[in-house]
Coordinates of C-alpha atoms in Angstrom, one line a residue:
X1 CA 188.1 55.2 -11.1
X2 CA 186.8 52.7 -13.7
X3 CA 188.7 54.7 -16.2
X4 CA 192.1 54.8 -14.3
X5 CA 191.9 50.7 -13.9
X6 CA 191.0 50.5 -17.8
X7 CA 193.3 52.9 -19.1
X8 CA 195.9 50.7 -16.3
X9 CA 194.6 47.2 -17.6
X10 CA 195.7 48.3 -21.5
X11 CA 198.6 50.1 -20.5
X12 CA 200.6 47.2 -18.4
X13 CA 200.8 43.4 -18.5
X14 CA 199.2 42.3 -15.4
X15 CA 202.8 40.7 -14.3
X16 CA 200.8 38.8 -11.7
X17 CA 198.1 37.6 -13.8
X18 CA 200.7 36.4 -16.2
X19 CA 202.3 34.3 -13.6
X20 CA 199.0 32.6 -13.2
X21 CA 198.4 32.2 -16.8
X22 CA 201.5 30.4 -17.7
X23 CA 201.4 28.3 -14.8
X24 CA 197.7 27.0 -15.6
X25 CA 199.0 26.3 -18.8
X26 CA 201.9 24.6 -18.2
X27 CA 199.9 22.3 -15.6
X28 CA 197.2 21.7 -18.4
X29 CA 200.0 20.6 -20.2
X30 CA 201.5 17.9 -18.2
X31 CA 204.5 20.3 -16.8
X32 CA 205.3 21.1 -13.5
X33 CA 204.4 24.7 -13.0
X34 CA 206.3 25.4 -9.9
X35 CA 209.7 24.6 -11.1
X36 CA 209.8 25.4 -14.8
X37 CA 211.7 27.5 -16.4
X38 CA 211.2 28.8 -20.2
X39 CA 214.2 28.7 -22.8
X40 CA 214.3 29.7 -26.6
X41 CA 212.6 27.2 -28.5
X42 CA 209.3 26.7 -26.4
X43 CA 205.6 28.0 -27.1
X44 CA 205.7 32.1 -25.9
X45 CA 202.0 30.7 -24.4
X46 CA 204.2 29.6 -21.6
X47 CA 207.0 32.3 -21.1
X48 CA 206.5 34.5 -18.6
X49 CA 209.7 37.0 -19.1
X50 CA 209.3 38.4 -15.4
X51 CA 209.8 34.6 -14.0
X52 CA 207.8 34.9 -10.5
X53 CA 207.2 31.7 -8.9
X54 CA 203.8 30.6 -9.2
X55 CA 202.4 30.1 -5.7
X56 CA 198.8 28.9 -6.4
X57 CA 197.6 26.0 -5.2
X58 CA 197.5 22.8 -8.4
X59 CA 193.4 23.2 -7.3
X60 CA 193.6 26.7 -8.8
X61 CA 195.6 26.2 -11.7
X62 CA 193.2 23.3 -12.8
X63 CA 190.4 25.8 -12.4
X64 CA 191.6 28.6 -14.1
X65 CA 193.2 26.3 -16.6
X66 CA 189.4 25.8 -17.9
X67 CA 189.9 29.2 -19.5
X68 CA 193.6 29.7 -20.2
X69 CA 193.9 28.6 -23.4
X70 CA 192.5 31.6 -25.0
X71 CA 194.5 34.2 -26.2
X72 CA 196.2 36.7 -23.1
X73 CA 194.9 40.0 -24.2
X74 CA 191.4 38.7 -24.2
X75 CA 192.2 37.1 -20.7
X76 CA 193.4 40.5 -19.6
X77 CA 190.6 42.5 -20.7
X78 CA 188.2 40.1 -19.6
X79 CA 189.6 39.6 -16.2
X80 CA 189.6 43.4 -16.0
X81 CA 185.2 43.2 -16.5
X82 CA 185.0 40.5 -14.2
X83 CA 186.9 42.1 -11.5
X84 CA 184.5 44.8 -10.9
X85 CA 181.6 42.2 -12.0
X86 CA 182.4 40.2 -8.4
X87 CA 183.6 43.8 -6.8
X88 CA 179.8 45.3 -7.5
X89 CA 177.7 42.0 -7.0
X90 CA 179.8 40.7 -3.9
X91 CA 179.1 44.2 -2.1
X92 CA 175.4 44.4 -2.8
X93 CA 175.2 40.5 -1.9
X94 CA 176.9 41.5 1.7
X95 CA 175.1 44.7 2.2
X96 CA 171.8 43.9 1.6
X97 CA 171.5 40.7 3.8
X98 CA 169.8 40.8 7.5
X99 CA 169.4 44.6 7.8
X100 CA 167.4 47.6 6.6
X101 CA 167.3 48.9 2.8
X102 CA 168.6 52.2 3.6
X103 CA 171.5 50.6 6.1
X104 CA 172.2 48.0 2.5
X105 CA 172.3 51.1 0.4
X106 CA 174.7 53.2 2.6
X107 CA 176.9 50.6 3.4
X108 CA 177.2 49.5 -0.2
X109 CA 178.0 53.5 -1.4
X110 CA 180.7 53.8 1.4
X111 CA 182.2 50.3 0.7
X112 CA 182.4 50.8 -3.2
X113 CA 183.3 55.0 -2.4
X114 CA 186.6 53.5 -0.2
X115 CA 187.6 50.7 -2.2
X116 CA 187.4 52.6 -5.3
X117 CA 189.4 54.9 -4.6
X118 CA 192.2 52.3 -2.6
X119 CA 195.6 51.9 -4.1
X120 CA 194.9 48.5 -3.1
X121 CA 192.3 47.9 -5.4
X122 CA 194.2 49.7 -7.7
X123 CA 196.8 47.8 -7.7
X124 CA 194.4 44.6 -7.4
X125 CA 193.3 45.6 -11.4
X126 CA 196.7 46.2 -12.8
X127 CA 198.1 43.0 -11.9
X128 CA 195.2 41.0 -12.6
X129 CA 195.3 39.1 -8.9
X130 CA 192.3 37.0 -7.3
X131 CA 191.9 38.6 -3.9
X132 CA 188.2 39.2 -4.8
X133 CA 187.1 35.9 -6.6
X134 CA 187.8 34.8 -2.7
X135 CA 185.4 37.9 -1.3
X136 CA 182.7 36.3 -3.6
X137 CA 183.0 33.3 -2.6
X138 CA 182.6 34.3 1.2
X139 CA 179.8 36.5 0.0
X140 CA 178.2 33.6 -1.4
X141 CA 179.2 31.4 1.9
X142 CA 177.6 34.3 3.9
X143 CA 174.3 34.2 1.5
X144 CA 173.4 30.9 2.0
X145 CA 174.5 30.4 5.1
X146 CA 172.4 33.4 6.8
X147 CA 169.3 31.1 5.8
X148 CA 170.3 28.7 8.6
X149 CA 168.6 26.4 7.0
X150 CA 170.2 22.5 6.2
X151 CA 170.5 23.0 2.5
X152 CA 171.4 26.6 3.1
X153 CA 174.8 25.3 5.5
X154 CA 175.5 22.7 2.8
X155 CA 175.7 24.9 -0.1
X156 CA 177.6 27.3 2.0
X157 CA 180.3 24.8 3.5
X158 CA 180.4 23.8 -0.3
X159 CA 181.6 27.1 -0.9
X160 CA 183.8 27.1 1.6
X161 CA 185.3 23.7 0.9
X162 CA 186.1 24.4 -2.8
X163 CA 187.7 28.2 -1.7
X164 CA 189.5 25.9 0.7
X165 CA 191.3 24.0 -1.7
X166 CA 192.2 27.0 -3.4
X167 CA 193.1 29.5 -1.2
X168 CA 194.4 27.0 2.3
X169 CA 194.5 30.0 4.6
X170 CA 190.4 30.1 4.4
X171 CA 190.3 27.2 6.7
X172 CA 190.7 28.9 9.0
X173 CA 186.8 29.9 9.0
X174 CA 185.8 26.7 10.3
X175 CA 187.1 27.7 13.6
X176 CA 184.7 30.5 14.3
X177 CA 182.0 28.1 13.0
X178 CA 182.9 25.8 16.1
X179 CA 182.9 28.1 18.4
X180 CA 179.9 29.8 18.2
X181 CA 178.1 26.9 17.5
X182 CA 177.5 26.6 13.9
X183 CA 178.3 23.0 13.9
X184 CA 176.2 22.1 10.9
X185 CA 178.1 24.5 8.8
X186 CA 181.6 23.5 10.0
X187 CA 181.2 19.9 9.5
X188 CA 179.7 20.9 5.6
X189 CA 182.4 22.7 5.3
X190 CA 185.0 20.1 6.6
X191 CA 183.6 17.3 4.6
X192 CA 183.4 19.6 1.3
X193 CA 187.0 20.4 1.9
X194 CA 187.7 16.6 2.0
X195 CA 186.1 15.5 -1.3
X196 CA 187.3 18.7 -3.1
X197 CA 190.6 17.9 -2.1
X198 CA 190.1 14.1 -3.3
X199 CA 189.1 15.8 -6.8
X200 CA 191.9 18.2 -7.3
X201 CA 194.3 15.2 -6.4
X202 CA 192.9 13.3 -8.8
X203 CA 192.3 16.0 -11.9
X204 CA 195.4 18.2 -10.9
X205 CA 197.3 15.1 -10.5
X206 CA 199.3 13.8 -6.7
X207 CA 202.6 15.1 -8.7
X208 CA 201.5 18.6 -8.8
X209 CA 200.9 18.7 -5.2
X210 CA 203.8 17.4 -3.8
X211 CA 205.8 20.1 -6.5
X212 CA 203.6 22.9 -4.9
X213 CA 204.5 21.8 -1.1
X214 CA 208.0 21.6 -2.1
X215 CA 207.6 24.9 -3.5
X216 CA 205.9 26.3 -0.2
X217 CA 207.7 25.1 1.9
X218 CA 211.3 25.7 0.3
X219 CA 214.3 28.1 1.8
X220 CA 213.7 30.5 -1.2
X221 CA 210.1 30.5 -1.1
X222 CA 210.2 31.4 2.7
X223 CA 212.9 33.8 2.1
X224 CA 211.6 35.4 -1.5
X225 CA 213.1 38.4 -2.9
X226 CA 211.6 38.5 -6.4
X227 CA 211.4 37.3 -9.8
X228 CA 214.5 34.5 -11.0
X229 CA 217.1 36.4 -12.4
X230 CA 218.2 35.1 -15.7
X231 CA 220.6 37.6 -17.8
X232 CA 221.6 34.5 -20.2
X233 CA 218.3 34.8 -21.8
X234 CA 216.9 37.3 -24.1
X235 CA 213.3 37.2 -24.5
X236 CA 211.2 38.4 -27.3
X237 CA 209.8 41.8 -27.2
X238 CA 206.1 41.0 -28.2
X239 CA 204.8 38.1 -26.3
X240 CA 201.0 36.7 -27.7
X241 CA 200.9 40.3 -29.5
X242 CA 202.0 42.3 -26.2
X243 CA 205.3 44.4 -25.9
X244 CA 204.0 45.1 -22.2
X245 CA 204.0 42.0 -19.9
X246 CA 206.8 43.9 -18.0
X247 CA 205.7 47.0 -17.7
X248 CA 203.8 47.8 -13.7
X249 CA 202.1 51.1 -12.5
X250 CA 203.7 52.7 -9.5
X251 CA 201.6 52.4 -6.9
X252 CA 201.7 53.5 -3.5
X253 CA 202.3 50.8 -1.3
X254 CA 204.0 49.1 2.0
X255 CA 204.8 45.5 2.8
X256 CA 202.8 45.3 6.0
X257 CA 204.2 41.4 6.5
X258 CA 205.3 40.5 10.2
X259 CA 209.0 39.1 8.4
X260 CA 209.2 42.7 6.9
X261 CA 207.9 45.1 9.7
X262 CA 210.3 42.7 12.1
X263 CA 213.2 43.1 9.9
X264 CA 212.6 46.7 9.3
X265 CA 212.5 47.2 12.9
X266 CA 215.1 45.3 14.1
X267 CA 217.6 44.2 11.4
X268 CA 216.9 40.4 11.3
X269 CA 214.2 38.6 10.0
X270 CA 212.3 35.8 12.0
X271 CA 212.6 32.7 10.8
X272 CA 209.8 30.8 9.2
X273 CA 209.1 28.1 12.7
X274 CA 209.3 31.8 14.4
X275 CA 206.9 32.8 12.6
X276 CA 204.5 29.8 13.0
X277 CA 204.8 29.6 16.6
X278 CA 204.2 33.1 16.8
X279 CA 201.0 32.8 14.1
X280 CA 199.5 29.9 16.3
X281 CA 200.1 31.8 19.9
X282 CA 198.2 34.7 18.1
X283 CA 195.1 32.3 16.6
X284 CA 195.0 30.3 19.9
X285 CA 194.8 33.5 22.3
X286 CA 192.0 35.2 20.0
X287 CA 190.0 31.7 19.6
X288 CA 190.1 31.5 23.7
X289 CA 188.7 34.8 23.8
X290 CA 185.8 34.3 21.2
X291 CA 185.4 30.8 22.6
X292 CA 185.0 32.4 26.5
X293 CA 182.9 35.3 25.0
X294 CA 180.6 33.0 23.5
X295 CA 179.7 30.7 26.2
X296 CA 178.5 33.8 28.4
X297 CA 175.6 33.9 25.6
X298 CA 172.6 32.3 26.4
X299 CA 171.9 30.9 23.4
X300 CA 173.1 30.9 19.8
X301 CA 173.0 34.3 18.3
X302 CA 170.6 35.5 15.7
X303 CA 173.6 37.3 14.3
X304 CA 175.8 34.5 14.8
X305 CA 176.4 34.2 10.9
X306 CA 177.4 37.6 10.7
X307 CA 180.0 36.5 13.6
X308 CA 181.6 33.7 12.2
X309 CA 182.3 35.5 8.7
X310 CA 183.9 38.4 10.7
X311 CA 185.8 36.4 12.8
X312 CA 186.7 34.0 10.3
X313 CA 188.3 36.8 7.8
X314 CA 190.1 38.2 10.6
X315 CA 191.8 35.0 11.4
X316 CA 192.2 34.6 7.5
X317 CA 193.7 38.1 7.4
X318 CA 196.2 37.9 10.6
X319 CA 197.4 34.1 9.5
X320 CA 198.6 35.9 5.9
X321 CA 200.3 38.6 7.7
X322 CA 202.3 36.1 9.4
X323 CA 203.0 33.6 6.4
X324 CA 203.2 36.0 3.7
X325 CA 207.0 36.3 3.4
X326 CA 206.0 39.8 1.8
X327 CA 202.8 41.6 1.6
X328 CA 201.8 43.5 -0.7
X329 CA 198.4 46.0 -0.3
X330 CA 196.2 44.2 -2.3
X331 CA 195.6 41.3 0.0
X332 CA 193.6 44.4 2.1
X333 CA 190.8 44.2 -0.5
X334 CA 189.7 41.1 1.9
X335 CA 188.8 43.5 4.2
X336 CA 185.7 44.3 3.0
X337 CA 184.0 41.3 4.4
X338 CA 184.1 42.5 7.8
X339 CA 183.7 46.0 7.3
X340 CA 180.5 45.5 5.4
X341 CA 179.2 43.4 7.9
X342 CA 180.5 45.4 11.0
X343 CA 178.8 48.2 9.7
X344 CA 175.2 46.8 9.7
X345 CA 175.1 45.8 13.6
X346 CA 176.7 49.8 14.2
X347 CA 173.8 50.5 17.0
X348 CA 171.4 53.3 15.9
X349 CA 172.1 56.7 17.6
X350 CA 175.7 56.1 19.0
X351 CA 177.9 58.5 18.0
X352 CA 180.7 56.9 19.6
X353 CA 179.9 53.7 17.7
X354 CA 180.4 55.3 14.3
X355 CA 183.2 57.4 15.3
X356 CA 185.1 54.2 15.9
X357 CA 183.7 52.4 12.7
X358 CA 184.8 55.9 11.0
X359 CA 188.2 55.0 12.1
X360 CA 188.4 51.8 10.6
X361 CA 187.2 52.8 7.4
X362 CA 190.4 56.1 7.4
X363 CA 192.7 52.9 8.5
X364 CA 191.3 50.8 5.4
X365 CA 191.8 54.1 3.2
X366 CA 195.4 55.2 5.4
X367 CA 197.5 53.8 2.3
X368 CA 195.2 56.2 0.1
X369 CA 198.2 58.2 -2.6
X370 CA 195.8 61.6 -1.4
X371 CA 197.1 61.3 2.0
X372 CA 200.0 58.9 2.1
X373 CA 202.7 61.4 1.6
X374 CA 201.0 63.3 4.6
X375 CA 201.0 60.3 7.1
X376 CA 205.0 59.4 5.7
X377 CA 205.4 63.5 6.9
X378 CA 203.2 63.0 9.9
X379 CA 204.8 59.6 11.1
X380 CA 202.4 59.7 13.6
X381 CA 199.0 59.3 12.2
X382 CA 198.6 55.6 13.1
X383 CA 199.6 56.4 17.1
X384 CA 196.7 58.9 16.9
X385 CA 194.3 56.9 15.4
X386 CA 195.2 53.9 18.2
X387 CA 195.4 56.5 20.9
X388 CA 191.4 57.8 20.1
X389 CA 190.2 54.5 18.8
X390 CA 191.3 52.8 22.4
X391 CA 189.5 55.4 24.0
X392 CA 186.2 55.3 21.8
X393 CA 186.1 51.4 22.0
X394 CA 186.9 51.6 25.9
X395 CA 184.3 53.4 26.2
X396 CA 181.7 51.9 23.6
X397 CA 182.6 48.2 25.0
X398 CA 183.5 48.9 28.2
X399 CA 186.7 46.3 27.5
X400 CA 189.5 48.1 28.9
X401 CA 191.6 44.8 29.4
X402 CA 191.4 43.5 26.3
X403 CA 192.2 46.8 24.7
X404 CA 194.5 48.4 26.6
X405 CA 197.7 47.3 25.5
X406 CA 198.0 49.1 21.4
X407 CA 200.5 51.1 22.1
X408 CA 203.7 48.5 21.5
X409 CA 202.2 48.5 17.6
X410 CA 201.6 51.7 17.3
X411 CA 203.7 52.8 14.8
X412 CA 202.8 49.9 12.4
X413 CA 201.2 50.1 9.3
X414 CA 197.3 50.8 8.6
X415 CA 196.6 47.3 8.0
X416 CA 197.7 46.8 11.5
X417 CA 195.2 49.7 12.8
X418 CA 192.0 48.4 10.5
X419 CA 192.4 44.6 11.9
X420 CA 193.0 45.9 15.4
X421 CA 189.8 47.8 14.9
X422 CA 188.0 44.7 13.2
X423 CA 189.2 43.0 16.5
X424 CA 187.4 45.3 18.7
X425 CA 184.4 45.2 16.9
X426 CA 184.3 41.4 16.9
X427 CA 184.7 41.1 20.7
X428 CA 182.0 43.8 20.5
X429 CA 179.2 41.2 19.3
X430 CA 179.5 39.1 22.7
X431 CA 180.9 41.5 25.4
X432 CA 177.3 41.9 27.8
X433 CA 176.6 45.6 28.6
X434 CA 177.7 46.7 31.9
X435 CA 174.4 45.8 34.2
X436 CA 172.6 48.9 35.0
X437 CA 173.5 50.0 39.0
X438 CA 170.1 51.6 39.3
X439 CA 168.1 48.8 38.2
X440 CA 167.6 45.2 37.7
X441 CA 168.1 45.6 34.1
X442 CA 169.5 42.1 32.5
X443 CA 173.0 42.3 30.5
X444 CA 172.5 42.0 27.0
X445 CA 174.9 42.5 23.9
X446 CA 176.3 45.7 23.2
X447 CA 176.0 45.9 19.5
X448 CA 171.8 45.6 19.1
X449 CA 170.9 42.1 17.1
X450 CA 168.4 43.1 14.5
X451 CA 165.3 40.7 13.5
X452 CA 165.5 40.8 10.0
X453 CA 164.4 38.0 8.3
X454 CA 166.6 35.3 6.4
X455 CA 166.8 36.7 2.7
X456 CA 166.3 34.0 0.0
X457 CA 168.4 35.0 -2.5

């Protein structure tokens, strides 16, 4: 698979990564990347001939305008190395904290084995995006913050601040970090996210911000179709020594967004207030369920780390689905956080306990080109996989009420049936086993805490 996403990487432009490119430049410059458009005359270091509207945050740009001066194909090419770089080091990093050697080197073969081979990785390389720079980060996060130690929280709501900044949707950690009592961590977190903010306003400049909200929060960025559509111009056909910065691979793919599954299902679109109300009912209803889950504890969780990073990417994962005004598959290479750390609290000898993690993992992989034209023929495969994955985390959890009601969905994407599954597993952590009728047995949680201990990295 290296191969494919090498041969990939020389044979198209990265269209994405170009986007980002020329807008890092243009900022460095003193223009506004969000509204420019290139004409005949100016550098080719800032034309980007498929003309998508940048949408990265001025905090971004700044960053990634330390290195985008240098000439494209080397950007490319080196982007391509430091891709699987972050891929390789962010696995081992989330496998191998808190749990057995042998569980770290399993669950870092399956992870790399099902990402590899994932269209949404795939298409992740080819056009160059940054999905993974934020699964490092929250790698990192998870690293120093499964010390539980004062510097270790600092360093990893530092993290979590700067990613903040950079990607706004990650805020939306802090609210597992509240509820399940990681209050050191949130408040680093919440005061890194302040002064980073303060520093990108100042280095990215105020007028770079208020461009990028206009930009956000804009009619045609809510309702986006594509790239600008400009016939009158004719641009070169080698751009910085390219003749490719047009060119994309077909990959197999589905925009999994709410606006596109609503309009597909019923002919209209929801509008973007819609959508937010609908977002924040969703995030309130799933935070009053961790939050009542988590005072029946008796105490904070040795796992609690573990918790608040799968929690926290799930509520990362279902606000993009919701804001995204299209989706494309590579935002699923998130997913990885939680399915890494999911699988190191599977309980030893329950077959029904990896039968359900086995489903999440074909859900990750349903978009797969090997199988996708069988599932299109099929049209049923997700039903089946909700039907038997109700019925295995029924009876793994005992949780009929929270679970019982898939069916509605059903006939969604995979996405839909991996964060479904992610869900289950997170109320999982904090749902007491049913108390023993025959005895006086005390309820504990379902999913066994191990006692490793904290990993100094």
């Amino acid at each position: 698979m290296l191969t494919v996403d090498l041969r990939n990487t020389l044979r198209f432009g990265g269209t994405d990564m170009r986007g980002h490119v020329v807008g890092a430049r243009l900022l460095a410059r003193g223009l506004d990347p969000y509204y420019y458009l290139w004409t005949p005359g100016d550098a080719q270091e800032l034309l980007d001939p498929v003309d998508f509207r940048v949408t990265l945050t001025p905090a971004l740009l700044w960053t990634y305008g330390l290195i985008a001066e240098l000439p494209y194909p080397s950007l490319r090419f080196a982007w391509f190395l430091g891709q699987w770089s972050l891929l390789c080091l962010s696995l081992a990093v989330l496998a191998r904290i808190n749990t057995t050697p042998q569980r770290a080197i399993i669950l870092f073969s399956v992870a790399l084995l099902a990402i590899a081979s994932n269209p949404a990785w795939r298409l992740h390389v080819e056009r160059g995006q940054l999905y993974i720079v934020w699964v490092s980060m929250l790698a990192a996060a998870y690293a120093f913050a499964s010390r539980r130690t004062a510097r270790g929280d600092l360093a990893a709501g530092a993290l979590l601040g700067i990613a903040v900044c950079m990607r706004p949707p990650l805020a939306l950690l802090i609210i597992p970090t509240l509820l399940l009592r990681r209050q050191r961590l949130a408040y680093a977190t919440g005061a890194a996210t302040v002064l980073s903010l303060a520093f990108f306003l100042v280095v990215a400049r105020p007028a770079a911000w208020t461009s990028y909200l206009s930009t956000m929060l804009s009619t045609k960025s809510q309702n986006y179709t594509g790239a600008t559509e400009r016939p009158e111009i004719t641009y070169p056909e080698v751009i910085e020594g390219l003749a490719n910065l047009k060119d994309t691979a077909e990959i197999h793919g589905v925009d999994a967004s709410i606006r596109a599954v609503t309009e597909n299902f019923t002919g209209a679109a929801p509008s973007p207030p819609q959508l937010i109300a609908a977002l924040l009912i969703a995030l309130g209803a799933y935070a009053a369920l961790l939050h009542n889950a988590s005072r029946r504890a008796s105490g904070p969780l040795s796992t609690s780390t573990d918790l608040v990073f799968i929690t926290g990417s799930l509520l990362v994962l279902v606000a993009e689905l919701f804001v995204h005004p299209q989706r494309f598959i590579y935002i699923d290479v998130q997913m990885l956080v939680p399915i890494i750390l999911i699988g190191k609290h599977l309980p030893d000898g329950s077959p029904r306990a990896l039968y359900a993690y086995l489903l999440l993992l074909a859900a990750f992989t349903a978009e797969d080109p090997l199988f996708g034209k069988a599932f299109e023929a099929i049209g049923e495969f997700t039903l089946l996989t909700l039907a038997i994955g109700t019925h295995a985390v029924y009876i793994m959890m005992g949780a009929r009420a929270a679970l019982s009601d898939w069916t509605p969905i059903s006939r969604l994407h995979g996405e839909y049936t991996a964060l479904l599954a992610i869900l289950g597993f997170s109320i999982a952590y904090l749902l007491p086993r049913p108390q023993n009728r025959t005895s006086n047995a005390n309820s504990a949680p379902l999913l066994p805490q191990p006692n490793p201990q904290p990993d100094n990295l």
